[in-house]
N, CA, C and O atoms as a DFTB+ gen file, in Angstrom:
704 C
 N C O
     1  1     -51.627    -117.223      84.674
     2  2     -51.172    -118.198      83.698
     3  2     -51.125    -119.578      84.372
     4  3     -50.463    -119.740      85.397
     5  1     -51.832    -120.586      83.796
     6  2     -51.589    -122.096      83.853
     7  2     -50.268    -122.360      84.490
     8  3     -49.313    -121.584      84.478
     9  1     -50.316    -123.613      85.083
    10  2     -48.721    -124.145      85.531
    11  2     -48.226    -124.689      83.946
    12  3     -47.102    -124.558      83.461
    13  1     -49.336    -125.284      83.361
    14  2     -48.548    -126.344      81.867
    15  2     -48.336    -124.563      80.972
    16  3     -47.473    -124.639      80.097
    17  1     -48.723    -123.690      81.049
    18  2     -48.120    -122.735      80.150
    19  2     -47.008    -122.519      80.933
    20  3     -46.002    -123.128      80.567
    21  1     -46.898    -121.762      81.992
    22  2     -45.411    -121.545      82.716
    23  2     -44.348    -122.929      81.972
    24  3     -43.405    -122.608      81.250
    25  1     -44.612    -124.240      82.221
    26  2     -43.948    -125.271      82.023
    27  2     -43.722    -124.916      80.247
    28  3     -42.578    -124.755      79.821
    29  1     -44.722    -124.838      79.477
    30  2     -43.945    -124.640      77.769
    31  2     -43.313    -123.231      77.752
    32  3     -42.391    -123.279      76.938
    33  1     -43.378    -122.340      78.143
    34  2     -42.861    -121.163      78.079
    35  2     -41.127    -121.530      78.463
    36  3     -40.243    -121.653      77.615
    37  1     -40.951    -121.657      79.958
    38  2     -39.722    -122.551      79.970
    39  2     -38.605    -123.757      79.352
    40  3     -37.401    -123.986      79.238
    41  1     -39.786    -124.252      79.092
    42  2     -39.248    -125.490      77.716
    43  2     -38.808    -124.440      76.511
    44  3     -37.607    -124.387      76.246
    45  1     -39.385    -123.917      76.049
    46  2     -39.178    -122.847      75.142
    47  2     -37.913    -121.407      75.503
    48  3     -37.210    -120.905      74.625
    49  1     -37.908    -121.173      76.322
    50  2     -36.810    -120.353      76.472
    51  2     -35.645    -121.265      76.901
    52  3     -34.544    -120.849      76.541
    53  1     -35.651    -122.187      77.453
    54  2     -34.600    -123.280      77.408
    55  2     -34.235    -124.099      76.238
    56  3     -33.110    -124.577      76.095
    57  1     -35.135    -124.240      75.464
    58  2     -34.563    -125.000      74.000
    59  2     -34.146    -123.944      72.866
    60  3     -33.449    -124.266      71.905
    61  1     -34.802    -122.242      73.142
    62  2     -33.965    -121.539      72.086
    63  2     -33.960    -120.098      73.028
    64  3     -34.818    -119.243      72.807
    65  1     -33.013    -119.919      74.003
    66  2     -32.777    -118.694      74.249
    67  2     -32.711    -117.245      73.381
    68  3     -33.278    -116.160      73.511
    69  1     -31.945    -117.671      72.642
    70  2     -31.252    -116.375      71.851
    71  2     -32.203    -116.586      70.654
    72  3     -31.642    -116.277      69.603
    73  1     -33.259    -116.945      70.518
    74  2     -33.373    -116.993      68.982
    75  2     -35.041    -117.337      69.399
    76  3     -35.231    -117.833      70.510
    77  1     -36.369    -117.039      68.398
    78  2     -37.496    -117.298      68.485
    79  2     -37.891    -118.642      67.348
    80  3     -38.055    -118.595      66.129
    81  1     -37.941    -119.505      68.052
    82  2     -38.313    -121.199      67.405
    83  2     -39.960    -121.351      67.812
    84  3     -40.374    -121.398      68.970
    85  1     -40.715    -121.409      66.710
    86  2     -42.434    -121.624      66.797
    87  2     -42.543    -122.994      66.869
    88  3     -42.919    -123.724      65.953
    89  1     -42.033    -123.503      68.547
    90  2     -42.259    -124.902      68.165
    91  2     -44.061    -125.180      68.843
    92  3     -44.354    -126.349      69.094
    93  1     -44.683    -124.547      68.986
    94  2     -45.926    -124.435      68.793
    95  2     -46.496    -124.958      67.140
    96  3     -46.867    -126.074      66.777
    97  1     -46.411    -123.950      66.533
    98  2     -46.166    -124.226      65.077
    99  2     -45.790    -125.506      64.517
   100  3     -46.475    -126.173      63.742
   101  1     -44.605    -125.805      64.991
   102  2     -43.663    -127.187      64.595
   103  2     -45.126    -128.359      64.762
   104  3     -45.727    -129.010      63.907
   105  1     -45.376    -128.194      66.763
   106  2     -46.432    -129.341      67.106
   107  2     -47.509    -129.315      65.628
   108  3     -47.523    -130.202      64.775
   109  1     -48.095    -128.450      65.623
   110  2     -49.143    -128.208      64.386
   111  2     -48.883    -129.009      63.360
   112  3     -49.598    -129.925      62.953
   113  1     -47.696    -128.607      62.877
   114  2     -47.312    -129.006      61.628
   115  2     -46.955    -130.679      61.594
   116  3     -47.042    -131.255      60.510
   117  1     -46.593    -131.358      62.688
   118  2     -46.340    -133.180      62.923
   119  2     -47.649    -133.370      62.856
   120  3     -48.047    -134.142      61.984
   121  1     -48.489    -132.816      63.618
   122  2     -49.652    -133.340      63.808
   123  2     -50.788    -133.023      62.537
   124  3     -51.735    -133.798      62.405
   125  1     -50.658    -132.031      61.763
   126  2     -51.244    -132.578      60.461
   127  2     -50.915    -133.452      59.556
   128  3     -51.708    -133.923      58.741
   129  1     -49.394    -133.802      59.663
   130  2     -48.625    -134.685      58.763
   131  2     -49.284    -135.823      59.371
   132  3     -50.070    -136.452      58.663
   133  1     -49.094    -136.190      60.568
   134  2     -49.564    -137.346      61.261
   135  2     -51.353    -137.972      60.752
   136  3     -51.928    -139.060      60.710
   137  1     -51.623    -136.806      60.502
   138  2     -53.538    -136.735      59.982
   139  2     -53.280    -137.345      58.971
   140  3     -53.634    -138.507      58.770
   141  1     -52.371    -136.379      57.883
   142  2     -52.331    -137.106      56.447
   143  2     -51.813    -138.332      56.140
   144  3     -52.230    -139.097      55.271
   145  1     -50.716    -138.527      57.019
   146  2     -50.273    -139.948      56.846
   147  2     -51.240    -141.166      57.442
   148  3     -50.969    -142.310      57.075
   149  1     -52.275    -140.975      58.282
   150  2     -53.451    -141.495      58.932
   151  2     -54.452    -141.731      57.811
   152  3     -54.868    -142.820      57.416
   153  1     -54.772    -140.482      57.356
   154  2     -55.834    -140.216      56.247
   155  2     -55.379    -141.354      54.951
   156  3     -56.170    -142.263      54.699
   157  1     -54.139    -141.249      54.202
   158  2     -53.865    -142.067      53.364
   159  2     -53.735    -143.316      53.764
   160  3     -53.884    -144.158      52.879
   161  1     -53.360    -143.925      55.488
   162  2     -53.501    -145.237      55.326
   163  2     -54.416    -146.433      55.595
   164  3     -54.336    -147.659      55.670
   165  1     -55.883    -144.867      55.766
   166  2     -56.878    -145.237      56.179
   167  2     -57.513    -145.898      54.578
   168  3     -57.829    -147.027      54.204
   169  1     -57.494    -144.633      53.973
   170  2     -57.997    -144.981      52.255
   171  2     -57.188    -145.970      52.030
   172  3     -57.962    -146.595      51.306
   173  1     -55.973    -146.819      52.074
   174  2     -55.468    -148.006      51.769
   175  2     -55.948    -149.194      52.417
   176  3     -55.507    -150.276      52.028
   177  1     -56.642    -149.157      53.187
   178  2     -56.963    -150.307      54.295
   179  2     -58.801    -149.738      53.639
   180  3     -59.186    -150.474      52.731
   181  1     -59.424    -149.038      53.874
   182  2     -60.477    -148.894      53.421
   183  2     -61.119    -149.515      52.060
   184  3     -62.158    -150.174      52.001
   185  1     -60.155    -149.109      50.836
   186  2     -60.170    -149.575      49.576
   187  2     -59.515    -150.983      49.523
   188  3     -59.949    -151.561      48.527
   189  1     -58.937    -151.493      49.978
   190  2     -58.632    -153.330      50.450
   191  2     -57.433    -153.428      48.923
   192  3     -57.378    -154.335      48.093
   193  1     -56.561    -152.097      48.993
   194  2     -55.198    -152.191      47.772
   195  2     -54.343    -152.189      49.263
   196  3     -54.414    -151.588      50.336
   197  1     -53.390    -153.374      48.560
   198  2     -52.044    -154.172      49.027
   199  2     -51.283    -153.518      48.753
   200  3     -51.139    -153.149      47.587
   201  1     -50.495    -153.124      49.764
   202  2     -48.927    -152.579      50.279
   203  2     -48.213    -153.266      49.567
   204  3     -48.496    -154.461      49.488
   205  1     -47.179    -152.799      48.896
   206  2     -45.968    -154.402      48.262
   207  2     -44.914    -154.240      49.611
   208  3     -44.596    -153.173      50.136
   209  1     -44.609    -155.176      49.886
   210  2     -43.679    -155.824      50.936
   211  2     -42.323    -155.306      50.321
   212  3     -41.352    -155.499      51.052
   213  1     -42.053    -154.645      49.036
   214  2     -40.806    -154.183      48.759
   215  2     -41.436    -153.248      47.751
   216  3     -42.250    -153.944      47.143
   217  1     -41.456    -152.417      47.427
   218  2     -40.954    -151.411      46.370
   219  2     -40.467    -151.753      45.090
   220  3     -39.543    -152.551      44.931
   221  1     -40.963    -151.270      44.317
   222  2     -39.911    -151.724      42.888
   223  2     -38.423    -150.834      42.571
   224  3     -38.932    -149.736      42.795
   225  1     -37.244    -150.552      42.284
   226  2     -36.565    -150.298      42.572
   227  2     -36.404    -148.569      41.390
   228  3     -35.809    -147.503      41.233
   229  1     -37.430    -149.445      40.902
   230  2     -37.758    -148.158      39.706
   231  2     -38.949    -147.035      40.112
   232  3     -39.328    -145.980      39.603
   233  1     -39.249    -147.636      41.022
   234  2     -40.633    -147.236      41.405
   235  2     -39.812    -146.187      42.494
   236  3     -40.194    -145.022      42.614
   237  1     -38.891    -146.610      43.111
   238  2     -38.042    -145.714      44.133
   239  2     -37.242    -144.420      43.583
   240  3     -37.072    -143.340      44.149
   241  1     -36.831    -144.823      42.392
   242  2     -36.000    -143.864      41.462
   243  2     -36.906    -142.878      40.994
   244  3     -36.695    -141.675      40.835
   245  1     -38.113    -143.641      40.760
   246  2     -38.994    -142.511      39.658
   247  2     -39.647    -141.324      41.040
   248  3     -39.421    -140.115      41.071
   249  1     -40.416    -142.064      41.998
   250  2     -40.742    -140.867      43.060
   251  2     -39.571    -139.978      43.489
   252  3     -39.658    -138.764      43.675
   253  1     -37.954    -141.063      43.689
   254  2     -37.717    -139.725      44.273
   255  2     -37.068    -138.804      43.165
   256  3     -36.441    -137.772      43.404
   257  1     -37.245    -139.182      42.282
   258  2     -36.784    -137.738      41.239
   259  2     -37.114    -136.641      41.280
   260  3     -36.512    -135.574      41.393
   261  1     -39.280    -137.249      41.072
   262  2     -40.219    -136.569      41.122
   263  2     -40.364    -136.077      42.424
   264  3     -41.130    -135.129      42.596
   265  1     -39.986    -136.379      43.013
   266  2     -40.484    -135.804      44.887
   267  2     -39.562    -134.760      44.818
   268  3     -40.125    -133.687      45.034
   269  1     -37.747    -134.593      44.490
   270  2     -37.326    -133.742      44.323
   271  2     -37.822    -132.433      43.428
   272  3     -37.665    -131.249      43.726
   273  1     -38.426    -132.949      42.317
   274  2     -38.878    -131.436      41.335
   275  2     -40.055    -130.969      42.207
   276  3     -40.146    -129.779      42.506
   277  1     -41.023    -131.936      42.652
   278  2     -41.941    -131.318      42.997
   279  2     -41.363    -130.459      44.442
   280  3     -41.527    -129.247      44.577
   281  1     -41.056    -130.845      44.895
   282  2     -40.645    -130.131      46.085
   283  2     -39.684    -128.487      45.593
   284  3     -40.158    -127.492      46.143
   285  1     -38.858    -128.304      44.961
   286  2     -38.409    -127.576      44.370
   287  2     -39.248    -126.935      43.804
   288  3     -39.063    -125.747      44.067
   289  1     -40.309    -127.114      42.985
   290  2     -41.525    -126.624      42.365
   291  2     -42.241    -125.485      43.383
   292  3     -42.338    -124.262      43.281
   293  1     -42.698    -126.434      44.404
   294  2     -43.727    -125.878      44.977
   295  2     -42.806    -124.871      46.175
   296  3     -43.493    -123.896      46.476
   297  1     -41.685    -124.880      46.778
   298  2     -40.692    -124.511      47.595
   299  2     -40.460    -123.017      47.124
   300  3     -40.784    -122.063      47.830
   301  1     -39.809    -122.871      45.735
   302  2     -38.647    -121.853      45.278
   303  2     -38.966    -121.858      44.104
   304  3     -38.035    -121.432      43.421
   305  1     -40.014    -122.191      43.401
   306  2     -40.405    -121.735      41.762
   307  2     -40.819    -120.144      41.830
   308  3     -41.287    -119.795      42.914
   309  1     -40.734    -119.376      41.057
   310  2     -41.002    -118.082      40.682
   311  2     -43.114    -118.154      40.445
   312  3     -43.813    -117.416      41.140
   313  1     -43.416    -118.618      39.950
   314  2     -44.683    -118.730      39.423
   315  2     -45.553    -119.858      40.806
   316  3     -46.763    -119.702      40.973
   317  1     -44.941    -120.694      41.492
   318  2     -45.647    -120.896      42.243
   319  2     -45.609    -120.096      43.729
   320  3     -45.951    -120.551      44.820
   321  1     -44.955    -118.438      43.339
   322  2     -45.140    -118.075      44.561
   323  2     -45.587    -117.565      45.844
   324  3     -45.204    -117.458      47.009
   325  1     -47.478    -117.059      44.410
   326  2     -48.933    -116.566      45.227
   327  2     -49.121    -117.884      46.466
   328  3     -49.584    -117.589      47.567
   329  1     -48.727    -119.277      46.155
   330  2     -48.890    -120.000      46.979
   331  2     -47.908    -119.902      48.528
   332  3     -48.352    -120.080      49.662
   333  1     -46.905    -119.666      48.261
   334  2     -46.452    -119.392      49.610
   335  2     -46.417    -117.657      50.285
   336  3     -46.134    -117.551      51.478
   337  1     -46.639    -116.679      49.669
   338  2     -46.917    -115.564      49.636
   339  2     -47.492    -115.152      50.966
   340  3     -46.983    -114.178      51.521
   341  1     -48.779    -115.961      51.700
   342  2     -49.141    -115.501      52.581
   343  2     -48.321    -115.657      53.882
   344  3     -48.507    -115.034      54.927
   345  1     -47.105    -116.871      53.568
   346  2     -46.474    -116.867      54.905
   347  2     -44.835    -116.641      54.768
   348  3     -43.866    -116.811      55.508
   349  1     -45.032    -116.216      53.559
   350  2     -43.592    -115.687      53.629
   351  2     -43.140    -114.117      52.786
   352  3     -44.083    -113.363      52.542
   353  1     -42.141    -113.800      52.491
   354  2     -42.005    -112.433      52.192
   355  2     -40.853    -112.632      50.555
   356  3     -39.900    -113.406      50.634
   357  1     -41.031    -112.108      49.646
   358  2     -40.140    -111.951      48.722
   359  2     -38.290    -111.226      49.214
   360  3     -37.931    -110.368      50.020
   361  1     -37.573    -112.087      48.275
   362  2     -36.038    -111.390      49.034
   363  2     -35.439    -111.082      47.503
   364  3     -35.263    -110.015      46.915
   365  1     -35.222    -112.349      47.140
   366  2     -34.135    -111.973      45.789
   367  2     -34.071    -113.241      44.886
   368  3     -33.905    -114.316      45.460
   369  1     -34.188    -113.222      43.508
   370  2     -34.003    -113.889      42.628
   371  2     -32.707    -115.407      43.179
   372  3     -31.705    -115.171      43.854
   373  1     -33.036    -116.634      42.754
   374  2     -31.631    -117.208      42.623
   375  2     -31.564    -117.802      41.601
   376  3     -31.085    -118.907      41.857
   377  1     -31.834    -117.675      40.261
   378  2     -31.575    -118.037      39.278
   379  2     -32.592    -119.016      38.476
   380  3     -33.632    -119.114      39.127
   381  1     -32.619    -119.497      37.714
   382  2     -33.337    -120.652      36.922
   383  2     -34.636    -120.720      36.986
   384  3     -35.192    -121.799      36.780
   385  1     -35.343    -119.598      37.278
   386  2     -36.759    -118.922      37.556
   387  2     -36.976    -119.841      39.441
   388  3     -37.829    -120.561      39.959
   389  1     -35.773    -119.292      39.827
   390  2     -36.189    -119.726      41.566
   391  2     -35.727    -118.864      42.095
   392  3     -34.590    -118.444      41.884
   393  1     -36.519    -118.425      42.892
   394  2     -36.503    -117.401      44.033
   395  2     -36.686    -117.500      45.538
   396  3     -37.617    -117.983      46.182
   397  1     -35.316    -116.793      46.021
   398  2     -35.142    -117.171      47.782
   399  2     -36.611    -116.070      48.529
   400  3     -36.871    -114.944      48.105
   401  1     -37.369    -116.768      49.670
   402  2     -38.114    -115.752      50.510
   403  2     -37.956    -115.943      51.554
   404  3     -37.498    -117.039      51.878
   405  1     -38.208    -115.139      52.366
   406  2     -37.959    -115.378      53.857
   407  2     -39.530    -115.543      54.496
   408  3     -40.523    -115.026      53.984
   409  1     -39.533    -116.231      55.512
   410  2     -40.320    -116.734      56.741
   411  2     -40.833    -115.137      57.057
   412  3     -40.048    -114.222      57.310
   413  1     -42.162    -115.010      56.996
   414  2     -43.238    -113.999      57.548
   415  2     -43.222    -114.460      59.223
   416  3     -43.625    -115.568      59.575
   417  1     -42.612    -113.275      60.334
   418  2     -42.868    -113.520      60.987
   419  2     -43.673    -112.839      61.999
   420  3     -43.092    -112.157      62.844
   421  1     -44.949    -112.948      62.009
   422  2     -46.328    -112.028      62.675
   423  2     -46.589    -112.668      63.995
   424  3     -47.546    -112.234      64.636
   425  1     -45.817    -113.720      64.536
   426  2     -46.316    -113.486      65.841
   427  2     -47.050    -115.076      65.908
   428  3     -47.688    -115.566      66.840
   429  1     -46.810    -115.498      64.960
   430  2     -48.151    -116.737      65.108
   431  2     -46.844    -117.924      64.921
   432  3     -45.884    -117.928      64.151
   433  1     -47.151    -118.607      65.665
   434  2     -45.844    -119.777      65.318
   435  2     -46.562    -120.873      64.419
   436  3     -45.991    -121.757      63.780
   437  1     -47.534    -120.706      64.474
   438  2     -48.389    -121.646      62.871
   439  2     -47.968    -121.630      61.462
   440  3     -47.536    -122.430      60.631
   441  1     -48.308    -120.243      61.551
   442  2     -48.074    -119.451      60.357
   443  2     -46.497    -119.658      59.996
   444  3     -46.186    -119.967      58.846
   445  1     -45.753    -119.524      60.762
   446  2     -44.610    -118.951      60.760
   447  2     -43.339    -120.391      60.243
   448  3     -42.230    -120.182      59.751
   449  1     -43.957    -121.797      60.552
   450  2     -44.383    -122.924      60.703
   451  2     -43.992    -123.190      59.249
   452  3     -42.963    -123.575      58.694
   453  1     -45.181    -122.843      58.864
   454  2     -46.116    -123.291      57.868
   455  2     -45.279    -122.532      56.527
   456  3     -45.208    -123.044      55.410
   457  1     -44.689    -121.239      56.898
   458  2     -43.499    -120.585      56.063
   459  2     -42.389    -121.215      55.943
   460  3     -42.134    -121.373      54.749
   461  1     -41.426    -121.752      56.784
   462  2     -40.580    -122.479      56.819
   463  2     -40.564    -123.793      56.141
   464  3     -39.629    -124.163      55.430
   465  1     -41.915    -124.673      56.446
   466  2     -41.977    -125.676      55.561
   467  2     -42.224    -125.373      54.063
   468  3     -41.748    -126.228      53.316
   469  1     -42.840    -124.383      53.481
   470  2     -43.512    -124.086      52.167
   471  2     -42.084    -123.838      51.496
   472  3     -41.797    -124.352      50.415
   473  1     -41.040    -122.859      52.342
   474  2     -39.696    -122.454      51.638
   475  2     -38.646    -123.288      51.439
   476  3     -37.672    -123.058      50.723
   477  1     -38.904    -124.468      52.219
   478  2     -37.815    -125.473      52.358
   479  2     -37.734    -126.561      51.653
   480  3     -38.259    -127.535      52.191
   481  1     -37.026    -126.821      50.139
   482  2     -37.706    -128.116      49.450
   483  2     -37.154    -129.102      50.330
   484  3     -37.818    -130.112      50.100
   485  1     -36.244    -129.385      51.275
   486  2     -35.849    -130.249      52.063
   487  2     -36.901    -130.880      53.029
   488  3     -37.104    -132.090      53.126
   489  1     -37.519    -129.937      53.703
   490  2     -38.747    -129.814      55.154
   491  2     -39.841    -130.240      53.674
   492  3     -40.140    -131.433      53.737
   493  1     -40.256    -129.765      52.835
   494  2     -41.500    -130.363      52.138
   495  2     -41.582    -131.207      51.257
   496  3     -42.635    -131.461      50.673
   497  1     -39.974    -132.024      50.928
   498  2     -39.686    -133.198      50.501
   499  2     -40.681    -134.521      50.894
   500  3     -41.235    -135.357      50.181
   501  1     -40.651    -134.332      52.245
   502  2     -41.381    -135.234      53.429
   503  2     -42.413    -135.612      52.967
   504  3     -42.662    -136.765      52.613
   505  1     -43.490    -134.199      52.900
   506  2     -44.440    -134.214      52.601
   507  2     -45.213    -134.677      51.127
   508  3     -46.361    -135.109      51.013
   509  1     -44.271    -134.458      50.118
   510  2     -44.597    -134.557      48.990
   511  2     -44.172    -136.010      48.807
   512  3     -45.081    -136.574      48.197
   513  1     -43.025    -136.987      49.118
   514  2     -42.869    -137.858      49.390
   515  2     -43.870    -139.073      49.775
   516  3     -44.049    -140.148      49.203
   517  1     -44.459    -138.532      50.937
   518  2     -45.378    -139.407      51.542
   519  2     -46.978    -139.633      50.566
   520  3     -47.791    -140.544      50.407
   521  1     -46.834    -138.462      50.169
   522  2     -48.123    -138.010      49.217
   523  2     -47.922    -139.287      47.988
   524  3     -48.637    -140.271      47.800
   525  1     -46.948    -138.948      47.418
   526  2     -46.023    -139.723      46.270
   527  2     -46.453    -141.087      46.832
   528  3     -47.377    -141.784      46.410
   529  1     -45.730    -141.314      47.726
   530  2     -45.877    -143.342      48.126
   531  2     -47.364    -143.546      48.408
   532  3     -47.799    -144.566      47.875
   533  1     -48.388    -142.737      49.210
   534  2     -49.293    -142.868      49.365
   535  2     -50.206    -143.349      47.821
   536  3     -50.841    -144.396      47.697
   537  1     -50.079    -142.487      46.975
   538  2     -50.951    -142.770      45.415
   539  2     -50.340    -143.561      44.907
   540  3     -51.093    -143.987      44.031
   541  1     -49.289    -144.168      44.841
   542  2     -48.345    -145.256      44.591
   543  2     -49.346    -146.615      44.532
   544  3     -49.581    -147.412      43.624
   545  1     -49.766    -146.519      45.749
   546  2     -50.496    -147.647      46.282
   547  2     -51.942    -147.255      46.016
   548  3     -52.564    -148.280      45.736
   549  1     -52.764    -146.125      45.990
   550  2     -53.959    -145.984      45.471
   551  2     -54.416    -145.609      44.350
   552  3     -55.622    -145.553      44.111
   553  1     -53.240    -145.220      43.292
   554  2     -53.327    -144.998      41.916
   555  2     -52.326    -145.034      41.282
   556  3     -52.061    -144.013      40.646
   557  1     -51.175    -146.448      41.176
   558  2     -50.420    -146.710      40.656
   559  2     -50.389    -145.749      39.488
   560  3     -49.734    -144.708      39.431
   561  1     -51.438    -146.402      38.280
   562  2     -50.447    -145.664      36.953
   563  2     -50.730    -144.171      36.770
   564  3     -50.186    -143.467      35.920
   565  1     -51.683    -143.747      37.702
   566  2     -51.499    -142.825      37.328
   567  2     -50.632    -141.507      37.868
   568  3     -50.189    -140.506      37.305
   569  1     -50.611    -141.930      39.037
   570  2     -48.893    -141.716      40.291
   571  2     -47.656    -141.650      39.561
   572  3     -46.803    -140.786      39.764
   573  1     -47.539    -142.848      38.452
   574  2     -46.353    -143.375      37.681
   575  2     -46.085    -142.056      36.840
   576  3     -45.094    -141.326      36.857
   577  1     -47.473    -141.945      35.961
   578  2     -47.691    -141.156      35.010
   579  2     -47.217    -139.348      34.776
   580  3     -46.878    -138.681      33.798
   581  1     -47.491    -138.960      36.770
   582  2     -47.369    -137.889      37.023
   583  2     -45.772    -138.308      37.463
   584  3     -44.950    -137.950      36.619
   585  1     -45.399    -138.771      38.247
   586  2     -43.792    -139.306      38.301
   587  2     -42.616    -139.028      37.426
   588  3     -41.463    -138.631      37.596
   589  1     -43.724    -139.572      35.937
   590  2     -43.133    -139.395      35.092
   591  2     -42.582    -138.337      34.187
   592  3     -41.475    -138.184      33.672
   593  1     -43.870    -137.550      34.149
   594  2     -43.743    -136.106      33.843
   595  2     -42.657    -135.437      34.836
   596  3     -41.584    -135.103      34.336
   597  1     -42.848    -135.253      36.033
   598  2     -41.654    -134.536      37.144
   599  2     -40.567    -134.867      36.528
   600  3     -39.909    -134.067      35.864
   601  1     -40.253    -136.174      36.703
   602  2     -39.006    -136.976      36.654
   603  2     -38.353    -136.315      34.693
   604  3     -37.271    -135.730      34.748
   605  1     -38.712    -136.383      33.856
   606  2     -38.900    -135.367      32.857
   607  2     -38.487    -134.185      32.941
   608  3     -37.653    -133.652      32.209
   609  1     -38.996    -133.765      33.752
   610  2     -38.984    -132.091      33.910
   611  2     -37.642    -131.819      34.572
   612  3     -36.802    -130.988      34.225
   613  1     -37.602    -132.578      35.479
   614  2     -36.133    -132.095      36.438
   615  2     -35.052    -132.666      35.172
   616  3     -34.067    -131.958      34.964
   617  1     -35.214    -133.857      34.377
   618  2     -33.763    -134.217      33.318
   619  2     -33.587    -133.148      32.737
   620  3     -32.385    -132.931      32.589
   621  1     -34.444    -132.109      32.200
   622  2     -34.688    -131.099      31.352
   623  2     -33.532    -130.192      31.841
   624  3     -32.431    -130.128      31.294
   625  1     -34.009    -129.330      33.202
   626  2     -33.694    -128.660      34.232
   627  2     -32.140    -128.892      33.942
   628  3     -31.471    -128.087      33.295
   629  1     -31.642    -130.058      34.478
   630  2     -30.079    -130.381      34.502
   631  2     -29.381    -130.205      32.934
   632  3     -28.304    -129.707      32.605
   633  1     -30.233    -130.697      32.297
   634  2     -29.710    -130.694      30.524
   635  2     -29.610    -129.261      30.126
   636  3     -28.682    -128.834      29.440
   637  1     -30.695    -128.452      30.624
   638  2     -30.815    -127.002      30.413
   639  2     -29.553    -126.247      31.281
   640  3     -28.715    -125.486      30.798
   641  1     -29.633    -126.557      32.297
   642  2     -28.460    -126.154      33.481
   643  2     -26.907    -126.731      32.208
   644  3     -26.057    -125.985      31.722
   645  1     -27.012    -127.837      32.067
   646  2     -25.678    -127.955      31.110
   647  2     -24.712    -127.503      29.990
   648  3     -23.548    -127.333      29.629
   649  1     -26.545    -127.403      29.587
   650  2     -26.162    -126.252      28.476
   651  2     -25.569    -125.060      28.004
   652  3     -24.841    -124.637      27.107
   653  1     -26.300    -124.648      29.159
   654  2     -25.543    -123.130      29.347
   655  2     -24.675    -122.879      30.242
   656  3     -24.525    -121.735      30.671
   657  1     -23.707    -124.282      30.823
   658  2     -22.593    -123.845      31.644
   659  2     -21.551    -124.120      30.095
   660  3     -20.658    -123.356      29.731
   661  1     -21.919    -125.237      29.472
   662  2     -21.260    -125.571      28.380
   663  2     -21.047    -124.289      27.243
   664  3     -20.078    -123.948      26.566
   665  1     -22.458    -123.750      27.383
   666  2     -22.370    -122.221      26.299
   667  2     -21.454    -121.030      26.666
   668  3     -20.965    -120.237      25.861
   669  1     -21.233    -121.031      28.584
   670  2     -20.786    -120.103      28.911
   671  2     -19.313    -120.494      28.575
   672  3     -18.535    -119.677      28.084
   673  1     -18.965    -121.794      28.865
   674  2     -17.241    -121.822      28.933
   675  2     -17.127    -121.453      27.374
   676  3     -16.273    -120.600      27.133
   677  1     -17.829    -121.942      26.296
   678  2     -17.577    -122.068      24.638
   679  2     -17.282    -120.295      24.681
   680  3     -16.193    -119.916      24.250
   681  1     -18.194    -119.337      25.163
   682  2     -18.108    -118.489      24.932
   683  2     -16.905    -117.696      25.594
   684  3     -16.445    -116.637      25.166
   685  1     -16.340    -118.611      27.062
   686  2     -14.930    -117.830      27.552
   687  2     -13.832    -118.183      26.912
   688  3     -12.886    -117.402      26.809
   689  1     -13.814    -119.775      26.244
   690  2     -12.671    -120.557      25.319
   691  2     -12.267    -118.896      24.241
   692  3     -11.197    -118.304      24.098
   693  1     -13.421    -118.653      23.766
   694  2     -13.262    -117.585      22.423
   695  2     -12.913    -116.289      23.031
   696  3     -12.653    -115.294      22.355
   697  1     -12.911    -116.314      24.175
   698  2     -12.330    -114.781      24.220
   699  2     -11.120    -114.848      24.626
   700  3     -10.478    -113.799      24.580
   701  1     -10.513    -115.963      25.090
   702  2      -9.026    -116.098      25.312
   703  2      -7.897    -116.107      24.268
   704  3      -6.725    -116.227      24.627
């Protein structure tokens, strides 16, 4: 074995003794983000569309609504879950057609990586985020448009969520 493998192997049993952390995986995963965030600010400088020096304040509200559903969407939706399927494992329902899975772990810290981010709407916030500001700037309305729809969808979500906390108490008021 290499001296620089001896050296990450050590780094690695020193940053998580008791516990297996794919920060192999992790590297992977900065460094495609790093591509994509490269890739989009290449197409912005390529196509000669201007950065705004501030944000519109609506423009901040509407992505991150939408960055939240989508992330939630693609994370813990029931129906989007052939998509994370290959790197993670089914566990148990949590309600509102979202479902908890756990991290597939085969040995590959890529993979394993790549599970953690797919399950986490927090960890793929980032991503969907950057995506979001990126078309912002290379396809305003129609960025807006899809924004808009999310941003929609999640008011729904909460109004729907209201509803039926409101239906449940109406229905405990009457049995008292």
């Amino acid at each position: 074995m290499s001296e620089l493998k001896h050296k990450v192997a050590r780094l690695r049993q020193a940053y998580a003794p008791h516990e297996h952390r794919p920060l192999g995986g992790y590297l992977a995963a900065m460094g495609t983000y790093a591509g994509v965030a490269g890739a989009i600010a290449g197409l912005v400088r390529m196509t000669g569309r201007t950065v705004p020096e501030r944000p519109a304040t609506s423009d901040v509200v509407l992505l991150a609504i939408a960055t939240h559903k989508l992330s939630r969407l693609l994370s813990k939706d029931a129906v989007t879950s052939p998509l994370r399927a290959p790197f993670t494992r089914y566990d148990r329902p949590i309600g509102s057609g979202e479902v908890m899975e756990q991290v597939r772990d085969s040995g590959s810290p890529t993979r394993h990586a790549i599970g953690e981010l797919l399950s986490c709407p927090f960890c793929l916030a980032v991503w969907v985020a950057t995506g979001f500001t990126g078309a912002l700037v290379l396809a305003p309305r129609l960025t807006r448009l899809v924004a808009t729809a999310l941003t929609a969808v999640a008011a729904s979500d909460f109004l729907q969520m209201g509803y039926a906390m409101a239906q449940q108490g109406a229905e405990g008021h009457h049995r008292d």
